[in-house]
XYZ file of C-alpha atoms in Angstrom:
487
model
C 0.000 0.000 0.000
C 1.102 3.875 -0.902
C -0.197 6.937 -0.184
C -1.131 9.342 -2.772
C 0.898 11.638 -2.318
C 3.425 9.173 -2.460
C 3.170 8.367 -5.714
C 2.404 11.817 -7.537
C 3.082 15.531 -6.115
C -0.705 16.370 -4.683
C -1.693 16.998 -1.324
C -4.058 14.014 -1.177
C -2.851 11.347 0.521
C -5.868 8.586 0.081
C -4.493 5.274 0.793
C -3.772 3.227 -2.657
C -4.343 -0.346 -1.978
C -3.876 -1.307 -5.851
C -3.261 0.382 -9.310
C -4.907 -0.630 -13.007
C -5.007 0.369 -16.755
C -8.021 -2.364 -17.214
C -11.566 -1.153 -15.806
C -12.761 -4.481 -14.991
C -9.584 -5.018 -12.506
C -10.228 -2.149 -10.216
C -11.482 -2.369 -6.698
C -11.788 -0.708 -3.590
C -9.155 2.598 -2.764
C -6.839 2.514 -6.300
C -5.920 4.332 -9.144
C -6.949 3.827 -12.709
C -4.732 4.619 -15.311
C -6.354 5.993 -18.819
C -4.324 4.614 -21.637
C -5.103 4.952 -24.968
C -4.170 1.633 -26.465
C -4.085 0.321 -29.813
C -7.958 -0.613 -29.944
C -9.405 0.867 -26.838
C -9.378 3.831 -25.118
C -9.257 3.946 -21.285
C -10.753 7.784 -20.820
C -14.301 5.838 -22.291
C -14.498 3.754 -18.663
C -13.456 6.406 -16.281
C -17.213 6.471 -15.027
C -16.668 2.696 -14.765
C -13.573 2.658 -12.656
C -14.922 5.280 -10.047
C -18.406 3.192 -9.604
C -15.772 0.234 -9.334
C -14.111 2.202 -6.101
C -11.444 3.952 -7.891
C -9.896 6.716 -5.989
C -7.845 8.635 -8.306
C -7.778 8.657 -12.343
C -4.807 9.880 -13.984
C -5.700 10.542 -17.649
C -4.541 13.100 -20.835
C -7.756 13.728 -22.663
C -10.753 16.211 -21.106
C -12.686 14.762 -19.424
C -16.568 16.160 -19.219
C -17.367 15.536 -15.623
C -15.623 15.421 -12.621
C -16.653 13.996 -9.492
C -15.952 15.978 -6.065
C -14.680 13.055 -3.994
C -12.416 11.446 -6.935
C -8.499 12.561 -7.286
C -8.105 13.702 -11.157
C -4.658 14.339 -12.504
C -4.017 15.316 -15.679
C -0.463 14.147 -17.318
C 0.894 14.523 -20.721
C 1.350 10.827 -21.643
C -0.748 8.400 -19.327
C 1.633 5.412 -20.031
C 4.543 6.599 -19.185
C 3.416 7.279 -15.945
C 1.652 4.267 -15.183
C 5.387 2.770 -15.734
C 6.682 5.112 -13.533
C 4.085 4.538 -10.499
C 4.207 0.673 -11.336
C 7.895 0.955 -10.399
C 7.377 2.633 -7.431
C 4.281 1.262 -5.754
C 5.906 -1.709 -6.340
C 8.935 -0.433 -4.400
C 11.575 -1.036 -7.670
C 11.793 -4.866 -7.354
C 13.739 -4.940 -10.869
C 16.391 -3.090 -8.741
C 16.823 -5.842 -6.414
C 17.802 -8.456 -8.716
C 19.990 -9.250 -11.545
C 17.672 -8.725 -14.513
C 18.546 -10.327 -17.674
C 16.125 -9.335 -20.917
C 16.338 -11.250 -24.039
C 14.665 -10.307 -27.442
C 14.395 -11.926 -30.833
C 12.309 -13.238 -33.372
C 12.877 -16.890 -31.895
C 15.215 -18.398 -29.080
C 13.973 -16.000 -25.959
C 12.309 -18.795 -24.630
C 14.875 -21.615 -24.692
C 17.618 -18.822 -23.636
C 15.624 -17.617 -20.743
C 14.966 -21.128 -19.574
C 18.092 -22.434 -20.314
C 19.633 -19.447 -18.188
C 16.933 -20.108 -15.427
C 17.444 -23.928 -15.358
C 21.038 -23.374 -14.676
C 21.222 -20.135 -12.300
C 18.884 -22.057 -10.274
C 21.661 -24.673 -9.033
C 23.581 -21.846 -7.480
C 20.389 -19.249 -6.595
C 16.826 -18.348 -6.268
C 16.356 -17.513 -10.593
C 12.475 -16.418 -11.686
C 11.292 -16.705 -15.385
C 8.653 -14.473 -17.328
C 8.232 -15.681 -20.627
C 6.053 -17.373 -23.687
C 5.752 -20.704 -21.793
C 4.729 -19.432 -18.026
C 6.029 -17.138 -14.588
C 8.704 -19.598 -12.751
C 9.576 -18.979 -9.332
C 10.765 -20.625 -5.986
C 9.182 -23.452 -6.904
C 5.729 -21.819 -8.228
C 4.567 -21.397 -11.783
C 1.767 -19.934 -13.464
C 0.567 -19.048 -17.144
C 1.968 -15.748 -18.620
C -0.702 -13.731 -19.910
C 1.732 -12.404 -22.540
C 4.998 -12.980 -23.923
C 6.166 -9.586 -22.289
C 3.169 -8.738 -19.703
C 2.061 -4.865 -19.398
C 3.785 -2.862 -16.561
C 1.595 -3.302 -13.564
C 1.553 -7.140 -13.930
C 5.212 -7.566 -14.191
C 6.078 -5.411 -11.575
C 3.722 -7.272 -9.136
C 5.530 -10.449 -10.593
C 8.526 -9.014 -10.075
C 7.686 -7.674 -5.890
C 6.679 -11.513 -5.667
C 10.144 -12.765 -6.631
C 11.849 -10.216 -4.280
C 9.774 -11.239 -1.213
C 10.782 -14.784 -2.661
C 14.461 -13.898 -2.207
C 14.873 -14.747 -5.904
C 18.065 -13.086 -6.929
C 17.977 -12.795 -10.940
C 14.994 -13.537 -13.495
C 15.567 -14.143 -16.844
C 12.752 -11.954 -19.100
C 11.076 -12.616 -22.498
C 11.113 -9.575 -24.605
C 8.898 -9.179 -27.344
C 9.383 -6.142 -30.100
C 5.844 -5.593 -28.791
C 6.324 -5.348 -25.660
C 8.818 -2.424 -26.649
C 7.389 -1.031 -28.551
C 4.050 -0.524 -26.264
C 6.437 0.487 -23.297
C 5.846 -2.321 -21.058
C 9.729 -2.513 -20.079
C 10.434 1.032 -20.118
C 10.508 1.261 -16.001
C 12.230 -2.072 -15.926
C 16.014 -2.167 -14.935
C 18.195 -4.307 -16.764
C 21.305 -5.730 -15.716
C 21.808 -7.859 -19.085
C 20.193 -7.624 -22.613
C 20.468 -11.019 -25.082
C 19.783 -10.895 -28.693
C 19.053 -14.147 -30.420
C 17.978 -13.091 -34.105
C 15.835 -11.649 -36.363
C 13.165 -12.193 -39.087
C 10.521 -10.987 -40.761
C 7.646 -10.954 -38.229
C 5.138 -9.147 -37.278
C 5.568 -6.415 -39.773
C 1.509 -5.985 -39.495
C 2.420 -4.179 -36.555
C 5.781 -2.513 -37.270
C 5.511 -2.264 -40.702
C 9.050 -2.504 -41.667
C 12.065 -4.807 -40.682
C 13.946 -1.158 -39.822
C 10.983 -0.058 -37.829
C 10.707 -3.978 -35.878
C 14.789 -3.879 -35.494
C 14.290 -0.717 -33.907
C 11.918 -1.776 -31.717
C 14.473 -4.765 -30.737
C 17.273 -2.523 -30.207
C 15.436 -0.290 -27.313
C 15.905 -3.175 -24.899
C 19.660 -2.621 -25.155
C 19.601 1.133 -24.898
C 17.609 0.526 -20.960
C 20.930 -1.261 -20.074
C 22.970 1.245 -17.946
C 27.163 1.658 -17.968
C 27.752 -1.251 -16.071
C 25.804 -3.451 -17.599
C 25.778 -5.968 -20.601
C 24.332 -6.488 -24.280
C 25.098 -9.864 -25.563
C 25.232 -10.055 -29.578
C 24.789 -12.603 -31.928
C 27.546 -11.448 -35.040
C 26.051 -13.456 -37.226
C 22.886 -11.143 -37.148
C 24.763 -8.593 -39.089
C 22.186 -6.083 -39.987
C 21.478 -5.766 -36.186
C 24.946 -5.735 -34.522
C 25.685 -3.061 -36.947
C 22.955 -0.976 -36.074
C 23.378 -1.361 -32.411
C 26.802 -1.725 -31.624
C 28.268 2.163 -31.743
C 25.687 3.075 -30.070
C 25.447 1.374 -27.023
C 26.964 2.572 -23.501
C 27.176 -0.360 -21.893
C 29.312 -2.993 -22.453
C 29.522 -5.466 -25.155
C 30.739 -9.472 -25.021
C 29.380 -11.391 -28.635
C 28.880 -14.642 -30.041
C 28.708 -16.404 -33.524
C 28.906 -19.283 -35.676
C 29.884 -17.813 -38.976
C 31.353 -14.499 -37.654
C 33.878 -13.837 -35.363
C 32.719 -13.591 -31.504
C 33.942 -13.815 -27.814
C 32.016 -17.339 -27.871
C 32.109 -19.536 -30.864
C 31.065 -22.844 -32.334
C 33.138 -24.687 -34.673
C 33.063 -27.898 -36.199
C 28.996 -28.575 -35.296
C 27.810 -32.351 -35.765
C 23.935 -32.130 -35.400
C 21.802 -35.651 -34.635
C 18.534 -36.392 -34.691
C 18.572 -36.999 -30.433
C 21.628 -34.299 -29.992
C 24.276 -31.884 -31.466
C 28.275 -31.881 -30.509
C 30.420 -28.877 -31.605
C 33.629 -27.396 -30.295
C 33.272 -24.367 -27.963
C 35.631 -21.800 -28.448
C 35.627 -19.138 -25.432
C 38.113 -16.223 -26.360
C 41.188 -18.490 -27.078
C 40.108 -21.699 -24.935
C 38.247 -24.636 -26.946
C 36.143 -27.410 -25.522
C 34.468 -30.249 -26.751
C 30.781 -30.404 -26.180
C 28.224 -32.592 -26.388
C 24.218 -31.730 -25.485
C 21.087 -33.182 -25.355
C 19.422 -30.305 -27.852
C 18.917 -30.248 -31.301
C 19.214 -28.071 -34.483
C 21.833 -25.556 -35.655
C 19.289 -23.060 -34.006
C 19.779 -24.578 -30.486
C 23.828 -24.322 -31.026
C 23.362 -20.714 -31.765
C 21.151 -20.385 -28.283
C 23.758 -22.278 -26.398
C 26.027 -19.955 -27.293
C 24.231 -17.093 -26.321
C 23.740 -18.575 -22.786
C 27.583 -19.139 -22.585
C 28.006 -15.551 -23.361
C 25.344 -14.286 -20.760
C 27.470 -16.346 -17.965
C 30.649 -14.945 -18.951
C 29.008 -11.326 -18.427
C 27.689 -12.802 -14.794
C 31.712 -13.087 -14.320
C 31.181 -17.226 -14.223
C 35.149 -18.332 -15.298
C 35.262 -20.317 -18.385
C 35.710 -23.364 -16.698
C 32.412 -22.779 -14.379
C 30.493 -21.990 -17.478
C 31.385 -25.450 -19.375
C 30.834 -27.489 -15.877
C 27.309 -25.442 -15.859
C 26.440 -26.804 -19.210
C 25.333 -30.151 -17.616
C 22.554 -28.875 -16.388
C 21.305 -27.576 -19.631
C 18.019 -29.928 -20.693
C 15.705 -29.659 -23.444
C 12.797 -26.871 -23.413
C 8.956 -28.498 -23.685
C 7.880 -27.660 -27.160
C 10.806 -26.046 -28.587
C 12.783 -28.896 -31.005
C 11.808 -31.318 -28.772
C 12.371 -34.645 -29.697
C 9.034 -37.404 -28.254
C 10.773 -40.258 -26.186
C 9.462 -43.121 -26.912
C 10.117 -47.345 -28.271
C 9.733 -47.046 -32.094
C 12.053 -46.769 -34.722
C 10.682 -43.270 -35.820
C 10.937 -39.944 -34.753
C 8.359 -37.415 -33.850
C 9.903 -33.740 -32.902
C 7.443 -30.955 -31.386
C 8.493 -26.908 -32.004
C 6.676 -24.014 -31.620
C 8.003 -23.286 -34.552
C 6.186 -19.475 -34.965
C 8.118 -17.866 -38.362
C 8.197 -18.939 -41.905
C 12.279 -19.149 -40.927
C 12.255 -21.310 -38.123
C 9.883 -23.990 -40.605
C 12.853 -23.661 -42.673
C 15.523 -24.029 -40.105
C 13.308 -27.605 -38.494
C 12.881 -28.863 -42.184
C 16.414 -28.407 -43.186
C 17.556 -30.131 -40.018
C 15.243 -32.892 -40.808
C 16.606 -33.174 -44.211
C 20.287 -33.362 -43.080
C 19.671 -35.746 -40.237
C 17.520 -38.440 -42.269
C 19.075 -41.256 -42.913
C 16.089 -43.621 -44.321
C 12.927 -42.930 -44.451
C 10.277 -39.780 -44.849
C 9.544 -36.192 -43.378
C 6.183 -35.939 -42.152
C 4.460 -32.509 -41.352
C 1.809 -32.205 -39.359
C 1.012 -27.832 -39.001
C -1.358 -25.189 -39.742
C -1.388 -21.264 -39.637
C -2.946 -18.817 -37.232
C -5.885 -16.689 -38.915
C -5.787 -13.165 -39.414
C -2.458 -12.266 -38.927
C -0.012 -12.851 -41.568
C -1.417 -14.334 -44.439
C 1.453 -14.103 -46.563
C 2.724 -16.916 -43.634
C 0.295 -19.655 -45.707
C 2.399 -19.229 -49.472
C 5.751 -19.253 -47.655
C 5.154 -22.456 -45.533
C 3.744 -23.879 -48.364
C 6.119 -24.050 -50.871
C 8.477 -25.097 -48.055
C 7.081 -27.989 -47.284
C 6.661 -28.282 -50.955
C 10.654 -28.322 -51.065
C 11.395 -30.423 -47.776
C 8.753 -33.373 -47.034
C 7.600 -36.093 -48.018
C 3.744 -35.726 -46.547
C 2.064 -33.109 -45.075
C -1.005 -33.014 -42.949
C -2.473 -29.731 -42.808
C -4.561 -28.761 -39.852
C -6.315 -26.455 -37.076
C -4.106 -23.641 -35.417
C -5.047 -20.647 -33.949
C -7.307 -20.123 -36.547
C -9.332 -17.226 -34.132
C -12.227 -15.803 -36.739
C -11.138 -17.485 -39.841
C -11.928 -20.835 -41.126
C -9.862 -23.213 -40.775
C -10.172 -25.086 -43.800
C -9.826 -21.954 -45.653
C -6.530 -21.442 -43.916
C -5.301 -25.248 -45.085
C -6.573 -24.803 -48.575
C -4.290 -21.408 -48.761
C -1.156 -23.451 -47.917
C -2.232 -26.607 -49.910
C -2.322 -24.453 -52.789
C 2.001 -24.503 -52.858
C 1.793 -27.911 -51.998
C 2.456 -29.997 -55.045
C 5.031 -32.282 -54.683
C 4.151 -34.587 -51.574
C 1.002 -36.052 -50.982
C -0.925 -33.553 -48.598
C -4.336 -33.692 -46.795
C -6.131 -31.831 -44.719
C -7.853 -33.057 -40.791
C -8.703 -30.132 -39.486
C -8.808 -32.038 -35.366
C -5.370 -31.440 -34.611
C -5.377 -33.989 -32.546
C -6.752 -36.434 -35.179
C -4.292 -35.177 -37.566
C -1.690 -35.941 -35.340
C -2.933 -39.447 -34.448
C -2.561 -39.723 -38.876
C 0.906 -38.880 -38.951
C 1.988 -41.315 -36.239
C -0.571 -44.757 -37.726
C 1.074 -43.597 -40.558
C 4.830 -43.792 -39.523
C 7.050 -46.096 -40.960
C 10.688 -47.142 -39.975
C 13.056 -43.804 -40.149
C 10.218 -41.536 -40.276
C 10.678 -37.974 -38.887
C 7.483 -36.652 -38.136
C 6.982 -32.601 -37.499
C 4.257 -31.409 -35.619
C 5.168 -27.853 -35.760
C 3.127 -24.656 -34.644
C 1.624 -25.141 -31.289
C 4.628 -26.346 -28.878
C 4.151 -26.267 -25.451
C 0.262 -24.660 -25.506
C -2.360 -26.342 -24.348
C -5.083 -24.235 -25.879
C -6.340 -23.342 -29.221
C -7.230 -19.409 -29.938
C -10.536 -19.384 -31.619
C -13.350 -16.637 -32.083
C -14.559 -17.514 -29.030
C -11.132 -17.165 -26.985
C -8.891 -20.310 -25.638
C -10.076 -23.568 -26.409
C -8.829 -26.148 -23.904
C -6.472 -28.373 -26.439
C -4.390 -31.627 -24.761
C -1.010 -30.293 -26.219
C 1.011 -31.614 -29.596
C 3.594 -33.931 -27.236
C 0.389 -35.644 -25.583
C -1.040 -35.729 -28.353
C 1.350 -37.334 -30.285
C 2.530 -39.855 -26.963
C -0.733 -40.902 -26.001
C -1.283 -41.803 -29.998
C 1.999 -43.879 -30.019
C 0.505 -45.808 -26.971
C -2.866 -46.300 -27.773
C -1.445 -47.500 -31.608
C 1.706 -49.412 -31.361
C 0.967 -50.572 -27.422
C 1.873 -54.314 -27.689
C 3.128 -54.592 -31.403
C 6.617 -55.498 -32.319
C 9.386 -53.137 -33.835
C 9.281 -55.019 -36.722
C 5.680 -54.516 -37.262
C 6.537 -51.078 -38.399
């Protein structure tokens, strides 16, 4: 709890119990914040705030009536000081631990968990991200990849009075760009790559990488910005112009941390880890040149947390794979079924390629769909592809939200012409296809839904089993009691 005049320069100092930007959130003695987002304006539910028990409205537009007991104050840009107040009522938690940010097109998710995983064996490490909040032992769904200000510094306050000492934090160019990190201190940014996403929203790939590059320019003197050099267009636009310093990784161009020699497997990759002038075998349980490139970026990140080289390859043991992302099914049968997220028209490139080069007999077998509304020109470039890479595709449901979904399949079956491809719109039946289907040195993809266990429809989330369970509990209830050599 603050007082008023805690929080803004007024004489009125009304107990604030809680603060909110959402009118359906506010209770008893708090503040409501009027921001004008992208498709709703918060001055339209001031009267619905104050019958809701809201104290004190802080807002930029006029306002036609104003009622005697309410606190109005009038600012010039209501978001940027709801991030302000959400730092301070929640007494600056993000200055009380070791904050490490990572942004990126893809990777943010298996970096900040890989990071988390393994700061956890020495201290208390949180995680806000895609997949969920993680936390002394308690997790929870993230509403967001990046969550708005007030909700992730009340996540954050939790993890203080937790005595967690660093969280690693998802960063979306969204969540930049709609200031939802601004008031968020950051000991460490991580880059991972970028693609073409999203550019529905930014518009251009100079106005998303700018977006990207913020997160680096919140990092103070004495902290870090890790860079991936084989992201050229990026470290070049970032790197002269950043105050804090700078430690790099790469594959094809020169970094602090490199990987040489990389042998990728269908169950795990081995390269040679070069740190500055020291080089070390190593051999992990992850998969895909993408995952290499990630490793490497967590290497990097504990070199900046002044781990010793020799700390930082004894800490890669505890590195395990992420749930969804290039995951690889365990099971008895001599095919293999891999689950990834799997979000960008490069990263079904990047999992098809990998199939390709780790096939030894057998087919490729993709099971995916595409999300509705957004990105439509998504549909031709998975299309053709899977047109170039597999051998059968199944095309199905995924977050398919107002559109229909068959609609959505015929688009992509339209640049399918080379392999035999169908279209199940059940995921789940779909998924049960590809694996009755599956023949000795199969590699079937189920690729666009990873670790969720919902489906976004018109109507909101859809409760959905998840791809992996999918897929596992389809294994047992086909091949339970047959022999290998059935297959």
């Amino acid at each position: 709890m603050k007082r008023l005049n805690e929080l803004f320069d007024v004489e009125a100092d009304d107990k604030i119990e809680s603060i909110h930007s959402d009118s359906r959130y506010v209770v008893k003695n708090s503040i409501f914040f009027c921001v004008d987002g992208l498709s709703v304006d918060g001055h339209k539910y001031i009267e619905d705030a104050i019958f809701q028990g809201a104290k004190c409205i802080v807002y930029s537009k006029p306002i036609a009536y104003k009622h005697r007991d309410i606190v109005y104050i009038k600012v010039d840009n209501v978001l940027d000081e709801l991030n302000r107040v959400a730092d301070l009522f929640y007494d600056h938690p993000s200055y009380k631990m070791t904050v490490m940010g990572i942004t990126g097109s893809s990777g943010k998710t298996v970096v900040a968990l890989m990071i988390k995983d393994i700061l956890s064996h020495y201290l208390k490490t949180g995680y806000i991200g895609t997949n969920s909040i993680e936390y002394d032992g308690y997790v929870e769904q993230c509403p967001y990849t990046t969550p708005e200000s007030i909700f992730l510094h009340q996540k954050l306050n939790e993890m203080v009075k937790h005595d967690v000492k660093g969280v690693t934090l998802e960063v979306s160019s969204h969540g930049l760009a709609l200031k939802r990190v601004d008031s968020v201190h950051f000991d460490i940014a991580i880059f991972t790559n970028v693609y073409e996403e999203h550019l529905d929203f930014h518009g251009t790939m100079e106005h998303l990488m700018s977006s990207k590059a913020k997160l680096f320019q919140l990092v103070n003197e004495k902290g870090y910005a890790i860079l991936n050099t084989d992201e050229v267009r990026f470290y070049n636009m970032v790197k002269d112009d950043l105050k804090c310093h700078i430690l790099t990784y790469g594959i094809e161009h020169h970094g602090d941390v490199m990987a040489r020699n990389i042998q990728l497997y269908i169950d795990h990759s081995e390269f040679d880890l070069q740190i500055h002038d020291e080089i070390r075998h190593i051999s992990l349980p992850l998969i895909g040149r993408c995952n290499v490139s990630n490793v490497l970026a967590v290497v990097t990140t504990l070199l900046a947390l002044e781990m010793s080289p020799q700390q930082v390859i004894e800490s890669l043991s505890y590195i395990k794979g992420i749930d969804g992302r290039m995951e690889l099914l365990q099971h008895n049968y001599p095919f293999h079924v891999i689950v990834d997220y799997c979000q960008h028209a490069k990263s079904f490139e990047l999992i098809f390629k990998f199939a390709k080069a780790v096939k030894t007999s057998g087919r490729i077998i993709a099971v995916f769909g595409a999300p509705g509304r957004r990105n439509v020109n998504k549909r031709e470039k998975i299309g053709k592809l899977a047109n170039e890479y597999c051998d059968q595709v199944i095309l199905t449901a995924e977050d398919y939200r107002d559109d229909d979904i068959e609609d959505i399949c015929l688009d992509i079956q339209k640049y399918i012409t080379k392999p035999v491809s169908v279209i199940i719109e059940d995921r789940s039946i779909a998924i049960e296809q590809a694996i009755e289907i599956a023949n000795r040195g199969d590699i079937i993809l189920i690729l666009g839904k990873g670790h969720e266990q919902f489906m976004a429809s018109s109507i909101g989330n859809v409760p959905y089993p998840g791809d992996k369970y999918v897929a596992l509990e389809a294994i047992h209830k086909i091949f339970e009691g047959g022999e290998e050599d059935e297959i």
